[in-house]
Amino acid sequence: QVQLVESGGGLVKPGGSLRLSCAASGFSFSDFYMSWIRQAPAKGLEWVSYISSSGSTIYYADSVKGRFTISRDNAKNSLSLQMDSLRAEDTAVYYCAKGYKYGSNWGQGTLVTVSS
Amino acid sequence: QSVLTQPPSVSGASGQRVTISCTGSSSNIGAGYDVHWYQQIPGTAPKLLIFGNTNRPSGVPDRFSGSKSGTSASLAITGLQAEDEADYYCQSYDSSLSGAVFGGGTQLTVL
């Protein structure tokens, strides 16, 4: 069965950096687009970024463009999100999801808190 | 303000039928882009409920169904059960934003 496990969340000061990881198993990781989707506390969902199976096609929401970098390692079945110049409004649970048109499977999420 | 508009809350008695609407515009649902629905039980990750307007992933009961017409879509839940209490989100693609968009979510209460 598909399993997605995020890690790397935590408390960081405004302007700081954090790197999230997602370990995938139970499917052929290298065949699928992957995405990061976030949810601010008591708020709705926001699609942050996605990456194609080969890594050649990447999308970022305007809210994170120029600050976040998505990447993947197909040999390690791993997805990453490098988050720089973090702002208070980036505080959210970050989910790793399989797919890019819709999220067919989601991880349990990892909480990122940006606060001084 | 979400690009897709959903009612903040709906409710229904156990065993009854409820619908949740998702209203978009000519740059998303009205442009022909598919609508997908997710169920999020508080404290857990969202779960795909409907994809491609009307399709259910394996394991999703047929009590859940989706439809789409014009610039709107709907999720219908029949035979309401206590376990259906959750937040429901619609999602589509918006050509003017060049990205996926979500509705603001609808909280379902089973009376």
Short mmCIF file of C-alpha atoms in Angstrom, two decimals:
data_model
loop_
_atom_site.label_atom_id
_atom_site.label_comp_id
_atom_site.label_asym_id
_atom_site.label_seq_id
_atom_site.Cartn_x
_atom_site.Cartn_y
_atom_site.Cartn_z
CA GLN A 1 0.00 0.00 0.00
CA VAL A 2 1.11 3.56 -0.66
CA GLN A 3 2.90 5.14 2.26
CA LEU A 4 4.19 8.70 2.46
CA VAL A 5 6.05 9.84 5.56
CA GLU A 6 7.07 13.48 6.00
CA SER A 7 9.79 14.73 8.32
CA GLY A 8 11.82 17.85 8.97
CA GLY A 9 9.23 20.21 10.39
CA GLY A 10 9.85 22.33 13.44
CA LEU A 11 10.13 25.83 14.87
CA VAL A 12 12.19 28.35 12.89
CA LYS A 13 12.67 32.10 13.14
CA PRO A 14 11.47 34.46 10.40
CA GLY A 15 14.05 34.59 7.64
CA GLY A 16 15.32 31.14 8.51
CA SER A 17 15.43 27.93 6.50
CA LEU A 18 14.07 24.42 6.83
CA ARG A 19 14.22 21.32 4.65
CA LEU A 20 11.28 18.92 4.55
CA SER A 21 11.56 15.34 3.37
CA CYS A 22 9.03 12.75 2.27
CA ALA A 23 9.86 9.04 2.18
CA ALA A 24 7.69 7.13 -0.28
CA SER A 25 6.96 3.41 -0.46
CA GLY A 26 4.40 0.99 -1.85
CA PHE A 27 4.41 2.30 -5.42
CA SER A 28 6.81 3.00 -8.28
CA PHE A 29 7.94 6.43 -7.08
CA SER A 30 9.89 7.30 -10.22
CA ASP A 31 6.74 7.00 -12.37
CA PHE A 32 4.69 9.65 -10.59
CA TYR A 33 4.51 13.41 -10.17
CA MET A 34 4.71 14.42 -6.51
CA SER A 35 3.41 17.47 -4.68
CA TRP A 36 3.62 19.49 -1.49
CA ILE A 37 0.37 20.91 -0.12
CA ARG A 38 0.05 22.95 3.06
CA GLN A 39 -2.64 23.87 5.55
CA ALA A 40 -2.27 26.83 7.88
CA PRO A 41 -3.74 26.36 11.39
CA ALA A 42 -7.53 26.16 11.22
CA LYS A 43 -7.39 27.18 7.56
CA GLY A 44 -7.93 25.61 4.17
CA LEU A 45 -5.56 23.85 1.80
CA GLU A 46 -2.98 25.44 -0.52
CA TRP A 47 -1.10 23.64 -3.28
CA VAL A 48 2.52 24.70 -2.78
CA SER A 49 4.56 22.90 -5.42
CA TYR A 50 4.79 19.86 -7.65
CA ILE A 51 7.52 18.08 -9.57
CA SER A 52 7.33 15.72 -12.53
CA SER A 53 8.53 12.15 -12.39
CA SER A 54 11.89 13.04 -13.95
CA GLY A 55 12.18 16.38 -12.19
CA SER A 56 12.11 18.32 -15.43
CA THR A 57 8.77 20.06 -14.79
CA ILE A 58 8.26 22.05 -11.61
CA TYR A 59 5.45 24.30 -10.39
CA TYR A 60 5.42 26.74 -7.46
CA ALA A 61 2.55 28.76 -6.05
CA ASP A 62 3.18 32.50 -6.31
CA SER A 63 3.26 32.69 -2.51
CA VAL A 64 6.47 30.62 -2.34
CA LYS A 65 8.11 31.25 -5.73
CA GLY A 66 11.76 32.23 -5.34
CA ARG A 67 11.91 31.03 -1.74
CA PHE A 68 11.07 27.31 -1.89
CA THR A 69 12.78 24.62 -3.95
CA ILE A 70 11.28 21.20 -4.62
CA SER A 71 13.46 18.25 -5.58
CA ARG A 72 13.36 14.48 -5.70
CA ASP A 73 15.74 11.52 -5.56
CA ASN A 74 14.19 8.63 -7.47
CA ALA A 75 16.96 6.27 -6.38
CA LYS A 76 16.01 6.87 -2.75
CA ASN A 77 12.23 7.22 -3.29
CA SER A 78 12.44 10.60 -1.64
CA LEU A 79 10.86 14.03 -2.14
CA SER A 80 12.20 17.23 -0.59
CA LEU A 81 11.18 20.83 -0.09
CA GLN A 82 13.88 23.37 0.74
CA MET A 83 12.25 26.39 2.36
CA ASP A 84 14.29 29.60 2.64
CA SER A 85 13.44 33.14 3.77
CA LEU A 86 10.58 31.76 5.83
CA ARG A 87 7.77 34.07 6.90
CA ALA A 88 5.14 33.85 9.63
CA GLU A 89 2.53 33.14 6.95
CA ASP A 90 4.40 29.97 5.98
CA THR A 91 3.33 28.43 9.30
CA ALA A 92 1.34 25.33 8.37
CA VAL A 93 1.18 21.57 8.26
CA TYR A 94 2.97 20.49 5.10
CA TYR A 95 1.70 17.38 3.34
CA CYS A 96 3.46 15.29 0.73
CA ALA A 97 1.03 13.94 -1.87
CA LYS A 98 1.19 11.58 -4.85
CA GLY A 99 0.13 13.22 -8.09
CA TYR A 100 -0.25 16.77 -9.36
CA LYS A 101 -3.73 17.03 -10.89
CA TYR A 102 -5.07 15.75 -7.60
CA GLY A 103 -3.57 14.15 -4.51
CA SER A 104 -4.39 10.47 -4.68
CA ASN A 105 -2.48 9.69 -1.48
CA TRP A 106 -1.28 11.97 1.32
CA GLY A 107 1.23 11.67 4.12
CA GLN A 108 0.37 12.48 7.73
CA GLY A 109 1.98 15.92 7.46
CA THR A 110 4.73 17.75 9.28
CA LEU A 111 4.21 21.02 11.17
CA VAL A 112 6.31 24.06 10.32
CA THR A 113 6.09 27.00 12.72
CA VAL A 114 7.73 30.29 11.82
CA SER A 115 7.95 32.51 14.86
CA SER A 116 10.45 34.61 16.74
CA GLN B 1 -10.92 34.33 -0.11
CA SER B 2 -10.80 31.00 -1.94
CA VAL B 3 -11.05 30.78 -5.71
CA LEU B 4 -13.67 28.04 -5.36
CA THR B 5 -16.62 28.84 -3.11
CA GLN B 6 -18.12 26.29 -0.71
CA PRO B 7 -20.68 26.76 2.05
CA PRO B 8 -18.87 26.94 5.42
CA SER B 9 -21.13 24.30 6.95
CA VAL B 10 -23.90 21.85 6.20
CA SER B 11 -25.74 19.42 8.41
CA GLY B 12 -28.08 16.48 8.10
CA ALA B 13 -29.68 13.81 10.18
CA SER B 14 -28.30 10.32 10.29
CA GLY B 15 -29.53 8.38 7.26
CA GLN B 16 -30.40 11.48 5.26
CA ARG B 17 -28.83 12.95 2.12
CA VAL B 18 -26.78 16.13 1.95
CA THR B 19 -25.06 17.96 -0.87
CA ILE B 20 -22.07 20.28 -0.78
CA SER B 21 -21.67 22.80 -3.57
CA CYS B 22 -18.47 24.13 -5.10
CA THR B 23 -18.81 27.23 -7.26
CA GLY B 24 -16.06 28.39 -9.57
CA SER B 25 -15.72 30.52 -12.68
CA SER B 26 -14.86 30.46 -16.36
CA SER B 27 -11.15 30.08 -15.62
CA ASN B 28 -11.49 26.88 -13.61
CA ILE B 29 -14.58 24.64 -13.39
CA GLY B 30 -16.32 26.50 -16.22
CA ALA B 31 -13.28 26.03 -18.45
CA GLY B 32 -13.75 22.29 -18.28
CA TYR B 33 -11.16 21.43 -15.66
CA ASP B 34 -11.93 18.43 -13.50
CA VAL B 35 -13.14 18.77 -9.93
CA HIS B 36 -11.87 16.56 -7.13
CA TRP B 37 -13.13 16.17 -3.57
CA TYR B 38 -11.35 15.38 -0.30
CA GLN B 39 -12.55 14.39 3.15
CA GLN B 40 -10.58 15.55 6.17
CA ILE B 41 -11.44 14.19 9.58
CA PRO B 42 -10.15 16.65 12.22
CA GLY B 43 -6.55 15.98 13.18
CA THR B 44 -5.86 13.79 10.16
CA ALA B 45 -4.64 14.25 6.59
CA PRO B 46 -7.09 14.84 3.75
CA LYS B 47 -8.24 11.75 1.90
CA LEU B 48 -9.24 11.65 -1.78
CA LEU B 49 -12.97 11.03 -2.05
CA ILE B 50 -13.84 11.80 -5.69
CA PHE B 51 -11.53 12.41 -8.66
CA GLY B 52 -12.31 13.50 -12.19
CA ASN B 53 -15.71 14.91 -11.20
CA THR B 54 -17.47 11.60 -10.65
CA ASN B 55 -14.96 8.82 -9.95
CA ARG B 56 -14.49 7.11 -6.59
CA PRO B 57 -11.11 5.62 -5.58
CA SER B 58 -11.31 2.01 -4.49
CA GLY B 59 -12.53 1.73 -0.93
CA VAL B 60 -14.73 4.83 -1.00
CA PRO B 61 -18.37 3.84 -0.40
CA ASP B 62 -20.87 4.48 -3.17
CA ARG B 63 -22.78 6.69 -0.73
CA PHE B 64 -20.44 9.40 -1.97
CA SER B 65 -20.97 10.78 -5.47
CA GLY B 66 -19.83 13.80 -7.45
CA SER B 67 -21.30 15.82 -10.27
CA LYS B 68 -20.37 18.87 -12.30
CA SER B 69 -22.34 21.32 -14.40
CA GLY B 70 -21.27 24.63 -15.86
CA THR B 71 -19.17 26.55 -13.37
CA SER B 72 -20.19 24.43 -10.37
CA ALA B 73 -19.76 20.98 -8.91
CA SER B 74 -21.45 19.10 -6.09
CA LEU B 75 -20.67 16.32 -3.67
CA ALA B 76 -23.62 14.24 -2.52
CA ILE B 77 -23.58 11.98 0.51
CA THR B 78 -26.50 9.61 1.04
CA GLY B 79 -27.31 7.51 4.09
CA LEU B 80 -25.42 9.88 6.39
CA GLN B 81 -23.41 8.21 9.13
CA ALA B 82 -21.73 9.64 12.21
CA GLU B 83 -18.34 8.77 10.72
CA ASP B 84 -19.03 11.17 7.83
CA GLU B 85 -18.54 14.14 10.16
CA ALA B 86 -15.55 15.89 8.62
CA ASP B 87 -14.41 18.82 6.53
CA TYR B 88 -14.85 18.46 2.78
CA TYR B 89 -12.80 20.31 0.18
CA CYS B 90 -13.24 20.67 -3.57
CA GLN B 91 -10.23 21.23 -5.84
CA SER B 92 -9.71 22.09 -9.49
CA TYR B 93 -7.24 23.84 -11.77
CA ASP B 94 -7.33 27.54 -12.61
CA SER B 95 -5.89 28.71 -15.91
CA SER B 96 -5.52 32.34 -14.87
CA LEU B 97 -3.50 31.30 -11.81
CA SER B 98 -1.80 28.43 -13.66
CA GLY B 99 -2.20 26.16 -10.69
CA ALA B 100 -4.43 23.99 -8.58
CA VAL B 101 -7.03 25.74 -6.43
CA PHE B 102 -9.10 24.59 -3.47
CA GLY B 103 -12.42 25.59 -2.04
CA GLY B 104 -12.49 26.98 1.48
CA GLY B 105 -13.90 23.76 2.89
CA THR B 106 -17.29 22.71 4.27
CA GLN B 107 -17.79 21.32 7.75
CA LEU B 108 -20.38 18.53 7.79
CA THR B 109 -22.27 17.86 10.99
CA VAL B 110 -24.34 14.71 11.38
CA LEU B 111 -27.24 15.43 13.71
#
